[in-house]
PDB file of C-alpha atoms in Angstrom:
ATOM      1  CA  UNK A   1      65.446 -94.211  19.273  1.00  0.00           C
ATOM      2  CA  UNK A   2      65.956 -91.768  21.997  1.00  0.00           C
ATOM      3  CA  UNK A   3      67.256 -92.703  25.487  1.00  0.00           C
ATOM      4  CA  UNK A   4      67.537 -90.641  28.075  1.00  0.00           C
ATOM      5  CA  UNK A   5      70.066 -91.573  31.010  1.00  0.00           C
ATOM      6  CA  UNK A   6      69.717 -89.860  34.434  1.00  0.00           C
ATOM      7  CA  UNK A   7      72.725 -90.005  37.222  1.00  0.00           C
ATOM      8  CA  UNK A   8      72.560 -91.905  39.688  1.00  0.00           C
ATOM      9  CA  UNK A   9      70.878 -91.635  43.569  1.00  0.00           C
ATOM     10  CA  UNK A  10      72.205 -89.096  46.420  1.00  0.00           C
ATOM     11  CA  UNK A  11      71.599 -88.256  49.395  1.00  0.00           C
ATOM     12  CA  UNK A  12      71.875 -84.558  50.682  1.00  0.00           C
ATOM     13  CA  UNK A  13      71.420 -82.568  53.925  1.00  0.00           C
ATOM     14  CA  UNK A  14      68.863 -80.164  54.614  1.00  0.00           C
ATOM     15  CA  UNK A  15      69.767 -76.469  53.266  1.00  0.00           C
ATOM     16  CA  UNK A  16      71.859 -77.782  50.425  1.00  0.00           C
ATOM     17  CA  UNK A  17      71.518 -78.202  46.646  1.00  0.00           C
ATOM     18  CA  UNK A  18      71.576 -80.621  44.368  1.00  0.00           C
ATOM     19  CA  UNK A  19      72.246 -80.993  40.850  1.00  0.00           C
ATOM     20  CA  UNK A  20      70.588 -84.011  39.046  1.00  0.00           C
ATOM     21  CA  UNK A  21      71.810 -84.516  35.381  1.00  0.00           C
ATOM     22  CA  UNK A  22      69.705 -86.508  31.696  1.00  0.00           C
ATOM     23  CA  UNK A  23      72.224 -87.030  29.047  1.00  0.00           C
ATOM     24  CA  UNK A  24      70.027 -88.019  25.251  1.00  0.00           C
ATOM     25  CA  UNK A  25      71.112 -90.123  23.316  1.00  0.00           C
ATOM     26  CA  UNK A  26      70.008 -91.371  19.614  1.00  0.00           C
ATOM     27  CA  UNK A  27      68.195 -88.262  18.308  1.00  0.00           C
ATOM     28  CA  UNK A  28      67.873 -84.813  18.155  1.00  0.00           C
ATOM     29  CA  UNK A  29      68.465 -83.282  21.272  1.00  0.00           C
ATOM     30  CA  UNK A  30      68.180 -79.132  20.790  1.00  0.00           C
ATOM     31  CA  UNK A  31      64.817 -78.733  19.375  1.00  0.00           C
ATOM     32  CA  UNK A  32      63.087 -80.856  21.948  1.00  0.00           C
ATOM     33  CA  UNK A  33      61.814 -79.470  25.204  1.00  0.00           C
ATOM     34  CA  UNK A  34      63.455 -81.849  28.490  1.00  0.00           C
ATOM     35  CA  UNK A  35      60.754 -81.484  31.617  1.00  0.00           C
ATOM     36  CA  UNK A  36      61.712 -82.505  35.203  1.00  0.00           C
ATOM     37  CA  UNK A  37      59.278 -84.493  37.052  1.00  0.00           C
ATOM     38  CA  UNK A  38      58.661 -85.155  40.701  1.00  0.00           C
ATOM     39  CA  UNK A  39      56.914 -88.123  42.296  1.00  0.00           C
ATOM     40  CA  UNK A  40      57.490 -88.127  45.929  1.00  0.00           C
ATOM     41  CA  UNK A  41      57.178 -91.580  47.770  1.00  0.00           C
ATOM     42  CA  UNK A  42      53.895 -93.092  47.164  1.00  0.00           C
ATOM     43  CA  UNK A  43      52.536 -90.214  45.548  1.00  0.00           C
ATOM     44  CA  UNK A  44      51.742 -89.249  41.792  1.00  0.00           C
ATOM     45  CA  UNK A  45      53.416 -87.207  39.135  1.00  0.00           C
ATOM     46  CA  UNK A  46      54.378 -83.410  40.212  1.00  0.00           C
ATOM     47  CA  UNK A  47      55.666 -81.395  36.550  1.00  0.00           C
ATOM     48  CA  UNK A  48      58.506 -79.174  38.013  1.00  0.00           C
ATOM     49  CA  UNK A  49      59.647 -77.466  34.665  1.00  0.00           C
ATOM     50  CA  UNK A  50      61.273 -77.639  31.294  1.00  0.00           C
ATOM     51  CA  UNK A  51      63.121 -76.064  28.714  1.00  0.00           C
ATOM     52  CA  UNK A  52      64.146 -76.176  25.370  1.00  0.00           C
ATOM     53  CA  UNK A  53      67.571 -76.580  24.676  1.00  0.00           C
ATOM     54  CA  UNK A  54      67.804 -74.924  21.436  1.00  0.00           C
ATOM     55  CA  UNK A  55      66.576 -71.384  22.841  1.00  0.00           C
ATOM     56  CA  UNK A  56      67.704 -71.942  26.256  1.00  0.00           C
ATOM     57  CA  UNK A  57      63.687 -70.666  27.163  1.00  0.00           C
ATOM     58  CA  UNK A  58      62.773 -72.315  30.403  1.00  0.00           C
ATOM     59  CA  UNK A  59      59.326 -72.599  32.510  1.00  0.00           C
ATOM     60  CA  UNK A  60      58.932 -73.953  36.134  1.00  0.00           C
ATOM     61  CA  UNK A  61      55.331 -74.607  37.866  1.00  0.00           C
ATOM     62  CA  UNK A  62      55.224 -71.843  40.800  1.00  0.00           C
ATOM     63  CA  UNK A  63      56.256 -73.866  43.577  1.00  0.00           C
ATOM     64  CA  UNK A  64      59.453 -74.621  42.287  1.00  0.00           C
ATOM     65  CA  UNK A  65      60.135 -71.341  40.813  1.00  0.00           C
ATOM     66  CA  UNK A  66      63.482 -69.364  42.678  1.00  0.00           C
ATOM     67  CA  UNK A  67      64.604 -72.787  43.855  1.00  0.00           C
ATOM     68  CA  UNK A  68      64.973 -74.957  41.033  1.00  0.00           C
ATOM     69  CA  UNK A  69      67.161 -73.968  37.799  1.00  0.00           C
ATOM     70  CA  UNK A  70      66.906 -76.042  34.664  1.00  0.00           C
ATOM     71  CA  UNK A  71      69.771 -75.472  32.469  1.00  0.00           C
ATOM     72  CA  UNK A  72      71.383 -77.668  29.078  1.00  0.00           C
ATOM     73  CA  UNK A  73      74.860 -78.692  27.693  1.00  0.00           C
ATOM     74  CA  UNK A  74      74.139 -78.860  23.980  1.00  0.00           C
ATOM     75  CA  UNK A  75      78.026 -80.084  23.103  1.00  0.00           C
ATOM     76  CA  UNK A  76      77.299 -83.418  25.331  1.00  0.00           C
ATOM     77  CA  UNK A  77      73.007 -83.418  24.765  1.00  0.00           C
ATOM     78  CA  UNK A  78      72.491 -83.156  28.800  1.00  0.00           C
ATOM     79  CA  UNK A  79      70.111 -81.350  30.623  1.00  0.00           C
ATOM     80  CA  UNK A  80      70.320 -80.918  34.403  1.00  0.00           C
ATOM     81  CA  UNK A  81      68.447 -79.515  37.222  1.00  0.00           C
ATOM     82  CA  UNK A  82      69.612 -77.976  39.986  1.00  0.00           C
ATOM     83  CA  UNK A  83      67.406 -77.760  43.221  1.00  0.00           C
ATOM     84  CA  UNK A  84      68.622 -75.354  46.607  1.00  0.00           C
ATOM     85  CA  UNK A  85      67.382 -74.985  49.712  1.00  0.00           C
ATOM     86  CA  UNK A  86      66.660 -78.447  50.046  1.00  0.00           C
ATOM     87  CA  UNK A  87      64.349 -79.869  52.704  1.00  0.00           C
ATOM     88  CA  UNK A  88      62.820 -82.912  53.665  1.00  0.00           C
ATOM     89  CA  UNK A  89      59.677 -82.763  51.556  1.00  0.00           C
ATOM     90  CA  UNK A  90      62.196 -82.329  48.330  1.00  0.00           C
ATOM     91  CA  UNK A  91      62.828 -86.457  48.635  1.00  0.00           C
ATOM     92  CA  UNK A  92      61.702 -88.291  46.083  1.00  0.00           C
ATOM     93  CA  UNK A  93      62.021 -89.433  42.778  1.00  0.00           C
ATOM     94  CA  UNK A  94      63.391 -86.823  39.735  1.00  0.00           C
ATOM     95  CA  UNK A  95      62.280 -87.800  36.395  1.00  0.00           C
ATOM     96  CA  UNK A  96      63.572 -86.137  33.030  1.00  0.00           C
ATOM     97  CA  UNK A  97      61.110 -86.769  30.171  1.00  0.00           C
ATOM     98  CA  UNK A  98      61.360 -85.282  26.471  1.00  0.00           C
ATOM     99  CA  UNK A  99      58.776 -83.213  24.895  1.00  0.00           C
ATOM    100  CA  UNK A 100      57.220 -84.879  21.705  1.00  0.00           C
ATOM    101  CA  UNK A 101      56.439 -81.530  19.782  1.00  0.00           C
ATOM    102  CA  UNK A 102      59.388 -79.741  18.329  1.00  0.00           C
ATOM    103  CA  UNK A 103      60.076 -76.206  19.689  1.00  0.00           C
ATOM    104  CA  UNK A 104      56.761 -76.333  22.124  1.00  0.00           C
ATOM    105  CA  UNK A 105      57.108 -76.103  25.828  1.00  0.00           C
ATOM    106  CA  UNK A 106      53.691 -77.682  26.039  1.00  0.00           C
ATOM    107  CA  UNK A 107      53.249 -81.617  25.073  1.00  0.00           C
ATOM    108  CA  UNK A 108      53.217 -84.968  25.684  1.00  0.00           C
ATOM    109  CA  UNK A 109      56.086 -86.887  27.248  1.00  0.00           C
ATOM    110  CA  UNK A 110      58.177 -89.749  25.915  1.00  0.00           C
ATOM    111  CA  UNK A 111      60.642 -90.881  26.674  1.00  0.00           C
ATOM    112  CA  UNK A 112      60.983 -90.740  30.190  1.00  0.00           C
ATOM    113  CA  UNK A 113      64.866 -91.155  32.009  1.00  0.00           C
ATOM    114  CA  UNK A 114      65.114 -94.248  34.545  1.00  0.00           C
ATOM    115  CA  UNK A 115      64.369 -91.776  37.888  1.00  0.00           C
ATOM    116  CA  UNK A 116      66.596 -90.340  40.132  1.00  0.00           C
ATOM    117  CA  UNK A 117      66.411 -91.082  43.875  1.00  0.00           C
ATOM    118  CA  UNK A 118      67.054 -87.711  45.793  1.00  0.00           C
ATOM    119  CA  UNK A 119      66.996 -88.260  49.738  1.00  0.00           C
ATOM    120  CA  UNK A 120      66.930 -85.431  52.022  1.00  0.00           C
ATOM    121  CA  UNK A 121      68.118 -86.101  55.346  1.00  0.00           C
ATOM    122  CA  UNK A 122      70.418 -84.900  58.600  1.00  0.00           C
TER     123      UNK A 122
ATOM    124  CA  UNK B   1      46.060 -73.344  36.639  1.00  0.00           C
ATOM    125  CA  UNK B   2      44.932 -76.431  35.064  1.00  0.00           C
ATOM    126  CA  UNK B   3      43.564 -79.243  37.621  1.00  0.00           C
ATOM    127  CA  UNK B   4      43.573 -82.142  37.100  1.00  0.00           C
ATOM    128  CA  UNK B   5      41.044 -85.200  38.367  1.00  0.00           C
ATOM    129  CA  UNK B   6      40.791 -88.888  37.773  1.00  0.00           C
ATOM    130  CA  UNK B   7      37.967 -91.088  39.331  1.00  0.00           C
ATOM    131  CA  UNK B   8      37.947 -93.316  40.525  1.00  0.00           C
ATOM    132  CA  UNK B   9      41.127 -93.473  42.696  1.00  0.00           C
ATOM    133  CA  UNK B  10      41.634 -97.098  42.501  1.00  0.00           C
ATOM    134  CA  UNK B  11      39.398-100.221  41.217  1.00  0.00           C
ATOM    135  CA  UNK B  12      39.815-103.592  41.105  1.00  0.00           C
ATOM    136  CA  UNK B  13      38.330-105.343  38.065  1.00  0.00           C
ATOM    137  CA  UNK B  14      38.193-109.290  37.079  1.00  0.00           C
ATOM    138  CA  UNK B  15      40.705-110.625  34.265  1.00  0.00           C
ATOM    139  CA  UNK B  16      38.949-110.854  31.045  1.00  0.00           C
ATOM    140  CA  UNK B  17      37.014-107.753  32.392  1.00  0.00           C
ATOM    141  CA  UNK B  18      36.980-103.875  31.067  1.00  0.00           C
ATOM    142  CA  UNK B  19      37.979-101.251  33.016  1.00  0.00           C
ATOM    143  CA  UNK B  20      37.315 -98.170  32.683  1.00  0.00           C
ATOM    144  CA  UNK B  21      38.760 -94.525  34.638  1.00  0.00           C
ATOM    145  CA  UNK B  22      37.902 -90.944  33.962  1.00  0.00           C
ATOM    146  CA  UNK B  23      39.988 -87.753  33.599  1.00  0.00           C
ATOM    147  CA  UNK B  24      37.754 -84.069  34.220  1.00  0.00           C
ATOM    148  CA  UNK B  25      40.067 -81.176  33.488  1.00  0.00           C
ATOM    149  CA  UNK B  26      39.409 -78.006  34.835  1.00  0.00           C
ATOM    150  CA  UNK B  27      38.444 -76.073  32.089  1.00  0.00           C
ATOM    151  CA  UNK B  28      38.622 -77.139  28.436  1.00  0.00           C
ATOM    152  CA  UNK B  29      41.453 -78.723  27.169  1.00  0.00           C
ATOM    153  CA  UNK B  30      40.377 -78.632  22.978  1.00  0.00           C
ATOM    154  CA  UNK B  31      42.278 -76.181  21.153  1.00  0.00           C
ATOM    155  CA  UNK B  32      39.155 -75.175  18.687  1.00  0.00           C
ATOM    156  CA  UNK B  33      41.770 -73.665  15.943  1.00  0.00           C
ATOM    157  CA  UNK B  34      42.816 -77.750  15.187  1.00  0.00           C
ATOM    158  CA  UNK B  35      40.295 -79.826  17.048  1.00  0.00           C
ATOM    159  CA  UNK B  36      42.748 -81.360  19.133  1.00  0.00           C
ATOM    160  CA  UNK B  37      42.077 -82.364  22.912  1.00  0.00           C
ATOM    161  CA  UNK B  38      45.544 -81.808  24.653  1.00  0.00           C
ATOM    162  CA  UNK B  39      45.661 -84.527  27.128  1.00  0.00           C
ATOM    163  CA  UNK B  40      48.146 -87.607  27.257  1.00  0.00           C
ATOM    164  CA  UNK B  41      47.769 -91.088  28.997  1.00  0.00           C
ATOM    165  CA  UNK B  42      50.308 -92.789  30.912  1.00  0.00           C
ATOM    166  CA  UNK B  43      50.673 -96.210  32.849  1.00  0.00           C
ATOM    167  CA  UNK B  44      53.313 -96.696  35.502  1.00  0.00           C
ATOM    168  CA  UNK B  45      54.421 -99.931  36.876  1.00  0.00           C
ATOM    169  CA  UNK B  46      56.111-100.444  40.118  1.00  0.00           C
ATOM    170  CA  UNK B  47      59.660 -98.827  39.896  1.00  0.00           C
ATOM    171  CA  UNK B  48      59.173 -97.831  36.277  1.00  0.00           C
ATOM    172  CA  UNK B  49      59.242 -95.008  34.885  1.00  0.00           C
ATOM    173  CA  UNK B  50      55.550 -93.823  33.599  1.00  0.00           C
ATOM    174  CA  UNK B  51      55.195 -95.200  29.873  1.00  0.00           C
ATOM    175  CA  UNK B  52      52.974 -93.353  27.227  1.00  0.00           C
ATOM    176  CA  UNK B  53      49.852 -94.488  26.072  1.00  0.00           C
ATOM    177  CA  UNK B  54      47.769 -92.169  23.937  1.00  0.00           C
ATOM    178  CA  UNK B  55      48.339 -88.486  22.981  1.00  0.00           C
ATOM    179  CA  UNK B  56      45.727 -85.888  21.462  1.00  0.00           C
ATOM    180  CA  UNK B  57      43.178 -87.720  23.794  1.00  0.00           C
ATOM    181  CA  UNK B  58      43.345 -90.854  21.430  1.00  0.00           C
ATOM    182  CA  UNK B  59      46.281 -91.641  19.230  1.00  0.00           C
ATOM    183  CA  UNK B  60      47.768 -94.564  20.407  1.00  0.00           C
ATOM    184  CA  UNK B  61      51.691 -94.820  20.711  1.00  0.00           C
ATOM    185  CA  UNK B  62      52.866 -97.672  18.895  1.00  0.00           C
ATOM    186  CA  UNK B  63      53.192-100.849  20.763  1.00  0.00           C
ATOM    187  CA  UNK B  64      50.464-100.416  23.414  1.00  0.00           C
ATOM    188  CA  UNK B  65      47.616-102.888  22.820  1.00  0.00           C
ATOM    189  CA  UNK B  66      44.611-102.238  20.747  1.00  0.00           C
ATOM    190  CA  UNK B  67      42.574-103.307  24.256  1.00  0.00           C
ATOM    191  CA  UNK B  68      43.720 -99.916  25.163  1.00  0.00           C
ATOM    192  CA  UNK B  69      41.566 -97.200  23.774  1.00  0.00           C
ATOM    193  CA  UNK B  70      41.340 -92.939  25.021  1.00  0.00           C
ATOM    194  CA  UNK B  71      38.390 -90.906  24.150  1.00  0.00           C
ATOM    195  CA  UNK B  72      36.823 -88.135  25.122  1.00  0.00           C
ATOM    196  CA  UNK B  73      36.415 -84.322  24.638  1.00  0.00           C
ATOM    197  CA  UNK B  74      36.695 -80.666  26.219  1.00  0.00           C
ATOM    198  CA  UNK B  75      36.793 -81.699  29.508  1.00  0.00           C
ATOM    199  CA  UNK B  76      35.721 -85.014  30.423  1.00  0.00           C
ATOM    200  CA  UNK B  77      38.172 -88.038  28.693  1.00  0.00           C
ATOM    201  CA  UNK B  78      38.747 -91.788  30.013  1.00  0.00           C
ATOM    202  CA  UNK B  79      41.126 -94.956  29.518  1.00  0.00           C
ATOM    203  CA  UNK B  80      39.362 -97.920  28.972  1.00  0.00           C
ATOM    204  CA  UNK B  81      40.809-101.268  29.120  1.00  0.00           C
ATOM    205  CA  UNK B  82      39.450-104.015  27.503  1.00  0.00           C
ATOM    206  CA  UNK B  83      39.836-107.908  28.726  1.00  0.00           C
ATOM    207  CA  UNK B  84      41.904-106.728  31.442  1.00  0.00           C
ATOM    208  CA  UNK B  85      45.104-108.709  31.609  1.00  0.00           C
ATOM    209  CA  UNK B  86      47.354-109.833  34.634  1.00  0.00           C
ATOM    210  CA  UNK B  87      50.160-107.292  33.070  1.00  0.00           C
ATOM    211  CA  UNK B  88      47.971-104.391  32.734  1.00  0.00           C
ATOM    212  CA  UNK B  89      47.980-103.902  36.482  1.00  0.00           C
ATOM    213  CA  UNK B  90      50.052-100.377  37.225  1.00  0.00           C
ATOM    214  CA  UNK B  91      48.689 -96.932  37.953  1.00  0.00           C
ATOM    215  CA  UNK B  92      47.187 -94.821  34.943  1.00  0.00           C
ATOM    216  CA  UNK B  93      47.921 -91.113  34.970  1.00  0.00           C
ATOM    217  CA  UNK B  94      46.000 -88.140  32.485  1.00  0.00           C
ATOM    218  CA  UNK B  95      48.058 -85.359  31.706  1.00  0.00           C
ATOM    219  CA  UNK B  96      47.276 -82.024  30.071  1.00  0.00           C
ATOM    220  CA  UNK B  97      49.290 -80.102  27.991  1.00  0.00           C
ATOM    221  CA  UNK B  98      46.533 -77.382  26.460  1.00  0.00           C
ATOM    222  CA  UNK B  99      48.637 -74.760  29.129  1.00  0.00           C
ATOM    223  CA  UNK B 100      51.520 -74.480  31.191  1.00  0.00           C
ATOM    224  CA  UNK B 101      52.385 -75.499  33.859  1.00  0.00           C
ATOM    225  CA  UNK B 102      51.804 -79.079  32.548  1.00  0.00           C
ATOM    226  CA  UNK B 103      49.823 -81.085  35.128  1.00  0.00           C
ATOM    227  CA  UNK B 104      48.418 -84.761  35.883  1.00  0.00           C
ATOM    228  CA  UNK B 105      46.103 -86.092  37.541  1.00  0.00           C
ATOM    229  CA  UNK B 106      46.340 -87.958  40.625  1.00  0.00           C
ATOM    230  CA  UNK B 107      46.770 -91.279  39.466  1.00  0.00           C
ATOM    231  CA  UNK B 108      44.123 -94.258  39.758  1.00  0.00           C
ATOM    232  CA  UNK B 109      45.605 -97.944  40.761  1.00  0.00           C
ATOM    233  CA  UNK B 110      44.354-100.938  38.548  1.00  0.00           C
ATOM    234  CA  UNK B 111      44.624-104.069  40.637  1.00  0.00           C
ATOM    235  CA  UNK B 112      42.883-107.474  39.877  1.00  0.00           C
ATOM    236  CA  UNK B 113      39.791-108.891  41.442  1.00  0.00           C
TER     237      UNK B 113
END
């Protein structure tokens, strides 16, 4: 069963970056695309981007594109994301979720890491 | 871009009860070379991650009640819930995945009456 395990909460200041990491655990982790997920407080589910490990092939949704950067370690199965330039509205909760459909960038997700809490604040 | 849009935004239906929300994509979502209608269901529960429900419009993931049921086509689709229990309370998401960039809708909140 796979189990995906996100670090822990931060807090950052506006202007700099953060880097959020997902380590899998109990399956295959190259052939199966990991998406980041926003849901800001209150609010519903925002898709930032994905990639597959195995091919290194990434995508981001537009408004994230140039600041985010979704990269993989395949020798320890974790994926990260890395988000600059970071301002206010960039606080909420980071989710990394698995792609069910091998090699596709486009699927359904499951399972889903615990959340990361990312604050933004001077 | 694919949008999105659930109706209503939140109800509030009677235990026992069915409930019922809808999910309108903005074009179609069937890919006509397999027939398959690329949306996902999800519920999320206060400080949960979401948790899948249904892929391919209506294959249930194991483990979620048969009172749970997706159907639906091109570009209209809805959750129903039958004899709504106290535990099914949480918000329900749709999610397509015919295109990228992958996209949900806005969420509708399932309370009790």
């Amino acid at each position: 069963q796979v189990q995906l395990v996100q670090s822990g909460a931060e807090v950052k200041k506006p202007g700099s970056s953060i880097r959020v990491s997902c380590r899998s655990s109990g399956g295959t982790f190259s052939s199966y695309t990991i998406n980041w997920v926003k849901q800001a407080p209150g609010q519903g589910l925002e898709w930032v981007g994905g990639i597959i490990p195995k091919f290194g092939t990434t995508v981001y949704t537009k408004k994230f594109q140039g600041r985010a950067k979704i990269s993989t370690d395949e020798s320890t199965s974790t994926a990260y994301m890395e988000l600059s330039s970071l301002r206010s509205e960039d606080t909420a909760v980071y989710y990394c979720a698995r792609g069910r459909i091998e090699y596709q960038l486009l699927g359904w997700l499951d399972p889903w890491g615990q959340g990361t809490q990312v604050t933004v604040s001077s | 871009d694919i949008v999105m849009t659930q109706s209503p935004d939140s109800l509030a239906v009677s235990l026992g009860e069915t409930a019922t929300i809808n999910c309108k994509s903005s074009q179609t979502i069937l890919y006509r070379s397999n027939n398959e209608n690329y949306l996902a269901w999800y519920q999320q529960k206060p400080g949960q991650p979401p948790k899948l429900l249904f892929y391919w419009a209506s294959a249930r993931e194991p483990g979620v009640p048969d009172r749970f049921s997706g159907s639906g086509s091109g570009t209209d689709f809805t959750l129903t819930i039958s004899s709504l229990q106290a535990e099914d309370v949480a918000v329900y998401y749709c999610q397509q995945y015919y295109s990228i960039p992958l996209s949900f809708g806005q969420g509708t909140k399932l309370e009790i009456k």
